Amino acid sequence: MVEGPLVHLVATVHRRLLLGQRLRASSPNGKFRGGAALVDNQVLALIEAHGKNIFYFFTRLKPANSNQIIPQHLPEDATVVHIHFGLSGSFKTYTAPGPEVRPTTRLRLVAEKMGIVAHLSANVCSHGNLEFYRKKVECLGPDPLRKDGDKERLWATLQTSRKKIGAVLMDQSLVAGIGNIYRTELLFITGVHPNQPASSLARSTFEQLWSEAQRLFQVGVITGSLITVSPDEALRPSPSRNGDDYYIYSHKYCRRCDGEVRRWKLAQRTVFACEVCQPLIQQTSKTQESIDGIFRERSL
């Protein structure tokens, strides 16, 4: 499952291996033939990751000061390739000539000077100009991993939202990069029930939720894995003998208290909750402020 941190990891690797290179492009399965023709023999000038989306900017000439380029600095005739990996896409790099392409390989890039090839398999692969990029980004919420990720924008939305917090976290137009695993685990760590009305979250709980999202996302980029269990708890024997990287996601019993994990559909995906560690409290924000300390103690 490709959530925000793994997209940022792809961007980090490709910046090191492909950025600034003039690339040969082709579409082995023919599903991105037009886009590949546009970027063939172009320079990869910029890579931007935003939530579960990644954007590759191609230009005819290599920009000066390429390490400091932002989209606004690029020429209007730049071609932008937008990628969304879906549940199981990938964009892997290999030493040339690389492996045989697969039926799912939409795009193949070759950096001849670097001796690197990259194969893309993705749910969405489209292209456009800079205005195309701007419109795509305008539809996305703040990304906890980006420096420009504006948590105040999300907080303002929560104040008037009629959605449950579990639905908000899966809405990429409200907050970008959180998928079902992080949705489940973030709410568990902060002691918030997925059905909690978003507008009832206290400011302190919201701050903890945003901070934990940043922390877990950073762990994901560093490790290349979706790990949510803290190092201390990972070393402890688990009552339910769940020895993997999650507290409750896809578990029958809670890794922390051994209570039964409930599951149901929310925002079209199965969500999980331990109702011992995440009691549903129908309260206003002010009332919840007084019980935030209890949730924090429980998460220690």
GROMACS .gro file of C-alpha atoms in nm:
model
  300
    1MET     CA    1   0.000   0.000   0.000
    2VAL     CA    2   0.169   0.321  -0.121
    3GLU     CA    3   0.104   0.598   0.132
    4GLY     CA    4   0.266   0.942   0.151
    5PRO     CA    5   0.606   0.853   0.304
    6LEU     CA    6   0.683   0.592   0.038
    7VAL     CA    7   0.602   0.847  -0.234
    8HIS     CA    8   0.843   1.092  -0.071
    9LEU     CA    9   1.104   0.816  -0.056
   10VAL     CA   10   1.070   0.759  -0.432
   11ALA     CA   11   1.116   1.133  -0.486
   12THR     CA   12   1.428   1.135  -0.266
   13VAL     CA   13   1.587   0.844  -0.453
   14HIS     CA   14   1.503   0.984  -0.795
   15ARG     CA   15   1.638   1.328  -0.707
   16ARG     CA   16   1.971   1.164  -0.632
   17LEU     CA   17   1.980   0.940  -0.941
   18LEU     CA   18   1.780   1.113  -1.214
   19LEU     CA   19   1.742   1.484  -1.141
   20GLY     CA   20   1.919   1.709  -1.391
   21GLN     CA   21   1.965   1.425  -1.639
   22ARG     CA   22   1.851   1.422  -2.001
   23LEU     CA   23   1.635   1.111  -2.020
   24ARG     CA   24   1.512   0.878  -2.290
   25ALA     CA   25   1.148   0.788  -2.235
   26SER     CA   26   0.923   0.517  -2.373
   27SER     CA   27   0.595   0.349  -2.281
   28PRO     CA   28   0.646  -0.028  -2.302
   29ASN     CA   29   0.278  -0.117  -2.259
   30GLY     CA   30   0.160   0.174  -2.474
   31LYS     CA   31  -0.062   0.329  -2.206
   32PHE     CA   32   0.150   0.643  -2.177
   33ARG     CA   33   0.275   0.667  -2.534
   34GLY     CA   34   0.182   1.033  -2.585
   35GLY     CA   35   0.333   1.149  -2.257
   36ALA     CA   36   0.651   0.949  -2.310
   37ALA     CA   37   0.696   1.106  -2.654
   38LEU     CA   38   0.667   1.456  -2.503
   39VAL     CA   39   0.935   1.401  -2.237
   40ASP     CA   40   1.169   1.187  -2.445
   41ASN     CA   41   1.516   1.346  -2.461
   42GLN     CA   42   1.406   1.617  -2.213
   43VAL     CA   43   1.579   1.717  -1.889
   44LEU     CA   44   1.422   1.614  -1.559
   45ALA     CA   45   1.432   1.954  -1.390
   46LEU     CA   46   1.225   1.905  -1.074
   47ILE     CA   47   1.047   1.638  -0.870
   48GLU     CA   48   0.769   1.729  -0.626
   49ALA     CA   49   0.597   1.485  -0.391
   50HIS     CA   50   0.264   1.590  -0.242
   51GLY     CA   51   0.078   1.332  -0.037
   52LYS     CA   52   0.026   1.022  -0.249
   53ASN     CA   53   0.105   1.215  -0.567
   54ILE     CA   54   0.439   1.273  -0.734
   55PHE     CA   55   0.513   1.520  -1.015
   56TYR     CA   56   0.807   1.510  -1.257
   57PHE     CA   57   0.889   1.833  -1.443
   58PHE     CA   58   1.067   1.808  -1.779
   59THR     CA   59   1.226   2.094  -1.972
   60ARG     CA   60   1.416   2.126  -2.299
   61LEU     CA   61   1.716   2.289  -2.130
   62LYS     CA   62   1.876   2.219  -1.794
   63PRO     CA   63   1.783   2.500  -1.552
   64ALA     CA   64   2.056   2.697  -1.377
   65ASN     CA   65   2.084   2.640  -0.999
   66SER     CA   66   1.882   2.319  -1.034
   67ASN     CA   67   1.904   2.249  -0.660
   68GLN     CA   68   1.698   2.562  -0.587
   69ILE     CA   69   1.435   2.530  -0.859
   70ILE     CA   70   1.067   2.560  -0.771
   71PRO     CA   71   0.775   2.518  -1.014
   72GLN     CA   72   0.736   2.895  -1.057
   73HIS     CA   73   1.091   2.915  -1.196
   74LEU     CA   74   1.027   2.674  -1.479
   75PRO     CA   75   0.928   2.777  -1.833
   76GLU     CA   76   0.559   2.757  -1.917
   77ASP     CA   77   0.628   2.499  -2.186
   78ALA     CA   78   0.757   2.251  -1.926
   79THR     CA   79   0.585   1.913  -1.932
   80VAL     CA   80   0.460   1.777  -1.600
   81VAL     CA   81   0.407   1.405  -1.547
   82HIS     CA   82   0.164   1.326  -1.264
   83ILE     CA   83   0.182   0.984  -1.099
   84HIS     CA   84  -0.040   0.819  -0.840
   85PHE     CA   85   0.073   0.468  -0.751
   86GLY     CA   86  -0.259   0.337  -0.622
   87LEU     CA   87  -0.242   0.034  -0.395
   88SER     CA   88   0.056  -0.145  -0.546
   89GLY     CA   89   0.237   0.074  -0.801
   90SER     CA   90   0.613   0.128  -0.808
   91PHE     CA   91   0.880   0.334  -0.981
   92LYS     CA   92   1.199   0.133  -0.938
   93THR     CA   93   1.548   0.219  -1.056
   94TYR     CA   94   1.807  -0.029  -1.181
   95THR     CA   95   2.157  -0.035  -1.320
   96ALA     CA   96   2.130  -0.038  -1.700
   97PRO     CA   97   2.008  -0.226  -1.892
   98GLY     CA   98   1.773  -0.331  -1.610
   99PRO     CA   99   1.522  -0.617  -1.609
  100GLU     CA  100   1.269  -0.699  -1.877
  101VAL     CA  101   0.969  -0.469  -1.873
  102ARG     CA  102   0.636  -0.605  -1.750
  103PRO     CA  103   0.285  -0.575  -1.893
  104THR     CA  104   0.218  -0.310  -1.626
  105THR     CA  105   0.522  -0.093  -1.716
  106ARG     CA  106   0.369   0.236  -1.831
  107LEU     CA  107   0.689   0.439  -1.849
  108ARG     CA  108   1.057   0.352  -1.887
  109LEU     CA  109   1.319   0.620  -1.833
  110VAL     CA  110   1.686   0.582  -1.922
  111ALA     CA  111   1.962   0.808  -1.788
  112GLU     CA  112   2.238   0.707  -2.026
  113LYS     CA  113   2.514   0.908  -1.859
  114MET     CA  114   2.430   0.764  -1.518
  115GLY     CA  115   2.373   0.411  -1.647
  116ILE     CA  116   2.033   0.405  -1.472
  117VAL     CA  117   1.692   0.289  -1.591
  118ALA     CA  118   1.359   0.340  -1.412
  119HIS     CA  119   1.039   0.140  -1.463
  120LEU     CA  120   0.702   0.282  -1.364
  121SER     CA  121   0.390   0.083  -1.279
  122ALA     CA  122   0.111   0.308  -1.152
  123ASN     CA  123  -0.263   0.342  -1.123
  124VAL     CA  124  -0.251   0.696  -1.268
  125CYS     CA  125   0.004   0.840  -1.508
  126SER     CA  126  -0.098   1.159  -1.687
  127HIS     CA  127   0.070   1.472  -1.819
  128GLY     CA  128   0.012   1.840  -1.874
  129ASN     CA  129   0.165   2.184  -1.834
  130LEU     CA  130   0.236   2.396  -1.526
  131GLU     CA  131  -0.129   2.501  -1.501
  132PHE     CA  132  -0.219   2.130  -1.497
  133TYR     CA  133   0.019   2.090  -1.199
  134ARG     CA  134  -0.122   2.391  -1.016
  135LYS     CA  135  -0.478   2.265  -1.049
  136LYS     CA  136  -0.381   1.920  -0.923
  137VAL     CA  137  -0.209   2.063  -0.615
  138GLU     CA  138  -0.497   2.300  -0.541
  139CYS     CA  139  -0.717   1.993  -0.491
  140LEU     CA  140  -0.486   1.844  -0.228
  141GLY     CA  141  -0.480   1.914   0.144
  142PRO     CA  142  -0.165   1.991   0.345
  143ASP     CA  143   0.103   1.721   0.352
  144PRO     CA  144   0.262   1.664   0.698
  145LEU     CA  145   0.597   1.592   0.531
  146ARG     CA  146   0.620   1.909   0.325
  147LYS     CA  147   0.770   2.230   0.458
  148ASP     CA  148   0.467   2.416   0.324
  149GLY     CA  149   0.224   2.174   0.491
  150ASP     CA  150  -0.019   2.415   0.658
  151LYS     CA  151  -0.176   2.246   0.960
  152GLU     CA  152  -0.384   2.559   1.031
  153ARG     CA  153  -0.568   2.500   0.706
  154LEU     CA  154  -0.667   2.153   0.825
  155TRP     CA  155  -0.757   2.278   1.173
  156ALA     CA  156  -0.987   2.543   1.025
  157THR     CA  157  -1.161   2.275   0.820
  158LEU     CA  158  -1.216   2.055   1.124
  159GLN     CA  159  -1.400   2.332   1.309
  160THR     CA  160  -1.693   2.325   1.067
  161SER     CA  161  -1.672   1.968   0.939
  162ARG     CA  162  -1.966   1.733   0.981
  163LYS     CA  163  -1.746   1.434   0.905
  164LYS     CA  164  -1.605   1.178   1.144
  165ILE     CA  165  -1.233   1.219   1.202
  166GLY     CA  166  -1.171   0.877   1.046
  167ALA     CA  167  -1.330   1.002   0.723
  168VAL     CA  168  -1.142   1.333   0.729
  169LEU     CA  169  -0.803   1.162   0.743
  170MET     CA  170  -0.883   0.962   0.428
  171ASP     CA  171  -0.995   1.268   0.233
  172GLN     CA  172  -0.689   1.374   0.030
  173SER     CA  173  -0.845   1.714  -0.038
  174LEU     CA  174  -0.831   1.784   0.337
  175VAL     CA  175  -0.500   1.622   0.434
  176ALA     CA  176  -0.264   1.457   0.186
  177GLY     CA  177  -0.067   1.137   0.224
  178ILE     CA  178  -0.260   0.946   0.490
  179GLY     CA  179  -0.392   0.610   0.377
  180ASN     CA  180  -0.578   0.340   0.563
  181ILE     CA  181  -0.281   0.207   0.761
  182TYR     CA  182  -0.174   0.549   0.890
  183ARG     CA  183  -0.536   0.653   0.946
  184THR     CA  184  -0.591   0.353   1.173
  185GLU     CA  185  -0.261   0.375   1.357
  186LEU     CA  186  -0.257   0.754   1.406
  187LEU     CA  187  -0.598   0.747   1.567
  188PHE     CA  188  -0.493   0.459   1.790
  189ILE     CA  189  -0.173   0.635   1.903
  190THR     CA  190  -0.363   0.953   1.987
  191GLY     CA  191  -0.648   0.765   2.157
  192VAL     CA  192  -0.913   0.897   1.921
  193HIS     CA  193  -1.201   0.682   1.800
  194PRO     CA  194  -1.248   0.693   1.419
  195ASN     CA  195  -1.615   0.784   1.466
  196GLN     CA  196  -1.529   1.088   1.680
  197PRO     CA  197  -1.685   1.397   1.517
  198ALA     CA  198  -1.399   1.593   1.362
  199SER     CA  199  -1.536   1.921   1.494
  200SER     CA  200  -1.518   1.793   1.853
  201LEU     CA  201  -1.140   1.741   1.855
  202ALA     CA  202  -0.958   1.959   2.105
  203ARG     CA  203  -0.673   2.174   1.980
  204SER     CA  204  -0.423   1.976   2.189
  205THR     CA  205  -0.546   1.648   2.039
  206PHE     CA  206  -0.518   1.793   1.690
  207GLU     CA  207  -0.162   1.908   1.762
  208GLN     CA  208  -0.073   1.558   1.878
  209LEU     CA  209  -0.233   1.404   1.571
  210TRP     CA  210  -0.040   1.632   1.333
  211SER     CA  211   0.285   1.581   1.522
  212GLU     CA  212   0.247   1.203   1.518
  213ALA     CA  213   0.172   1.213   1.145
  214GLN     CA  214   0.495   1.403   1.085
  215ARG     CA  215   0.692   1.161   1.303
  216LEU     CA  216   0.552   0.843   1.150
  217PHE     CA  217   0.592   0.981   0.799
  218GLN     CA  218   0.957   1.059   0.868
  219VAL     CA  219   1.008   0.705   0.998
  220GLY     CA  220   0.850   0.577   0.677
  221VAL     CA  221   1.087   0.776   0.457
  222ILE     CA  222   1.392   0.663   0.655
  223THR     CA  223   1.301   0.295   0.676
  224GLY     CA  224   1.106   0.254   0.354
  225SER     CA  225   0.838   0.075   0.557
  226LEU     CA  226   0.510   0.170   0.722
  227ILE     CA  227   0.614   0.122   1.085
  228THR     CA  228   0.397   0.262   1.365
  229VAL     CA  229   0.494   0.064   1.677
  230SER     CA  230   0.742   0.256   1.893
  231PRO     CA  231   1.092   0.104   1.936
  232ASP     CA  232   1.030   0.046   2.308
  233GLU     CA  233   0.703  -0.137   2.249
  234ALA     CA  234   0.849  -0.335   1.962
  235LEU     CA  235   1.088  -0.496   2.211
  236ARG     CA  236   0.815  -0.592   2.456
  237PRO     CA  237   0.630  -0.922   2.429
  238SER     CA  238   0.289  -0.860   2.278
  239PRO     CA  239  -0.009  -1.000   2.471
  240SER     CA  240  -0.180  -1.090   2.146
  241ARG     CA  241   0.146  -1.209   1.988
  242ASN     CA  242   0.113  -0.961   1.703
  243GLY     CA  243   0.477  -0.928   1.617
  244ASP     CA  244   0.450  -0.697   1.320
  245ASP     CA  245   0.485  -0.320   1.282
  246TYR     CA  246   0.126  -0.215   1.366
  247TYR     CA  247  -0.075  -0.174   1.686
  248ILE     CA  248  -0.418  -0.268   1.552
  249TYR     CA  249  -0.427  -0.243   1.173
  250SER     CA  250  -0.564  -0.570   1.037
  251HIS     CA  251  -0.531  -0.727   1.383
  252LYS     CA  252  -0.790  -0.924   1.573
  253TYR     CA  253  -0.654  -0.809   1.910
  254CYS     CA  254  -0.488  -0.489   2.024
  255ARG     CA  255  -0.111  -0.514   2.047
  256ARG     CA  256  -0.109  -0.294   2.357
  257CYS     CA  257  -0.398  -0.413   2.575
  258ASP     CA  258  -0.501  -0.741   2.409
  259GLY     CA  259  -0.856  -0.609   2.375
  260GLU     CA  260  -1.062  -0.709   2.073
  261VAL     CA  261  -1.018  -0.488   1.769
  262ARG     CA  262  -1.343  -0.381   1.607
  263ARG     CA  263  -1.359  -0.327   1.231
  264TRP     CA  264  -1.616  -0.162   1.004
  265LYS     CA  265  -1.638   0.042   0.683
  266LEU     CA  266  -1.566   0.414   0.697
  267ALA     CA  267  -1.487   0.627   0.393
  268GLN     CA  268  -1.517   0.314   0.175
  269ARG     CA  269  -1.234   0.135   0.351
  270THR     CA  270  -1.217  -0.097   0.651
  271VAL     CA  271  -1.118   0.093   0.963
  272PHE     CA  272  -1.002  -0.062   1.290
  273ALA     CA  273  -1.032   0.052   1.652
  274CYS     CA  274  -0.958  -0.081   1.998
  275GLU     CA  275  -1.247   0.061   2.196
  276VAL     CA  276  -1.055   0.011   2.522
  277CYS     CA  277  -0.769   0.233   2.407
  278GLN     CA  278  -0.992   0.452   2.187
  279PRO     CA  279  -1.326   0.506   2.363
  280LEU     CA  280  -1.582   0.697   2.163
  281ILE     CA  281  -1.655   1.017   2.353
  282GLN     CA  282  -1.927   1.242   2.213
  283GLN     CA  283  -1.804   1.567   2.362
  284THR     CA  284  -1.733   1.922   2.259
  285SER     CA  285  -1.377   2.043   2.210
  286LYS     CA  286  -1.372   2.222   2.546
  287THR     CA  287  -1.486   1.914   2.733
  288GLN     CA  288  -1.238   1.697   2.550
  289GLU     CA  289  -0.950   1.925   2.654
  290SER     CA  290  -0.998   1.804   3.009
  291ILE     CA  291  -0.959   1.438   2.913
  292ASP     CA  292  -0.668   1.472   2.669
  293GLY     CA  293  -0.429   1.402   2.953
  294ILE     CA  294  -0.592   1.061   3.004
  295PHE     CA  295  -0.538   0.971   2.637
  296ARG     CA  296  -0.176   1.081   2.650
  297GLU     CA  297  -0.106   0.871   2.961
  298ARG     CA  298  -0.268   0.571   2.794
  299SER     CA  299  -0.040   0.612   2.490
  300LEU     CA  300   0.279   0.599   2.699
   0.00000   0.00000   0.00000
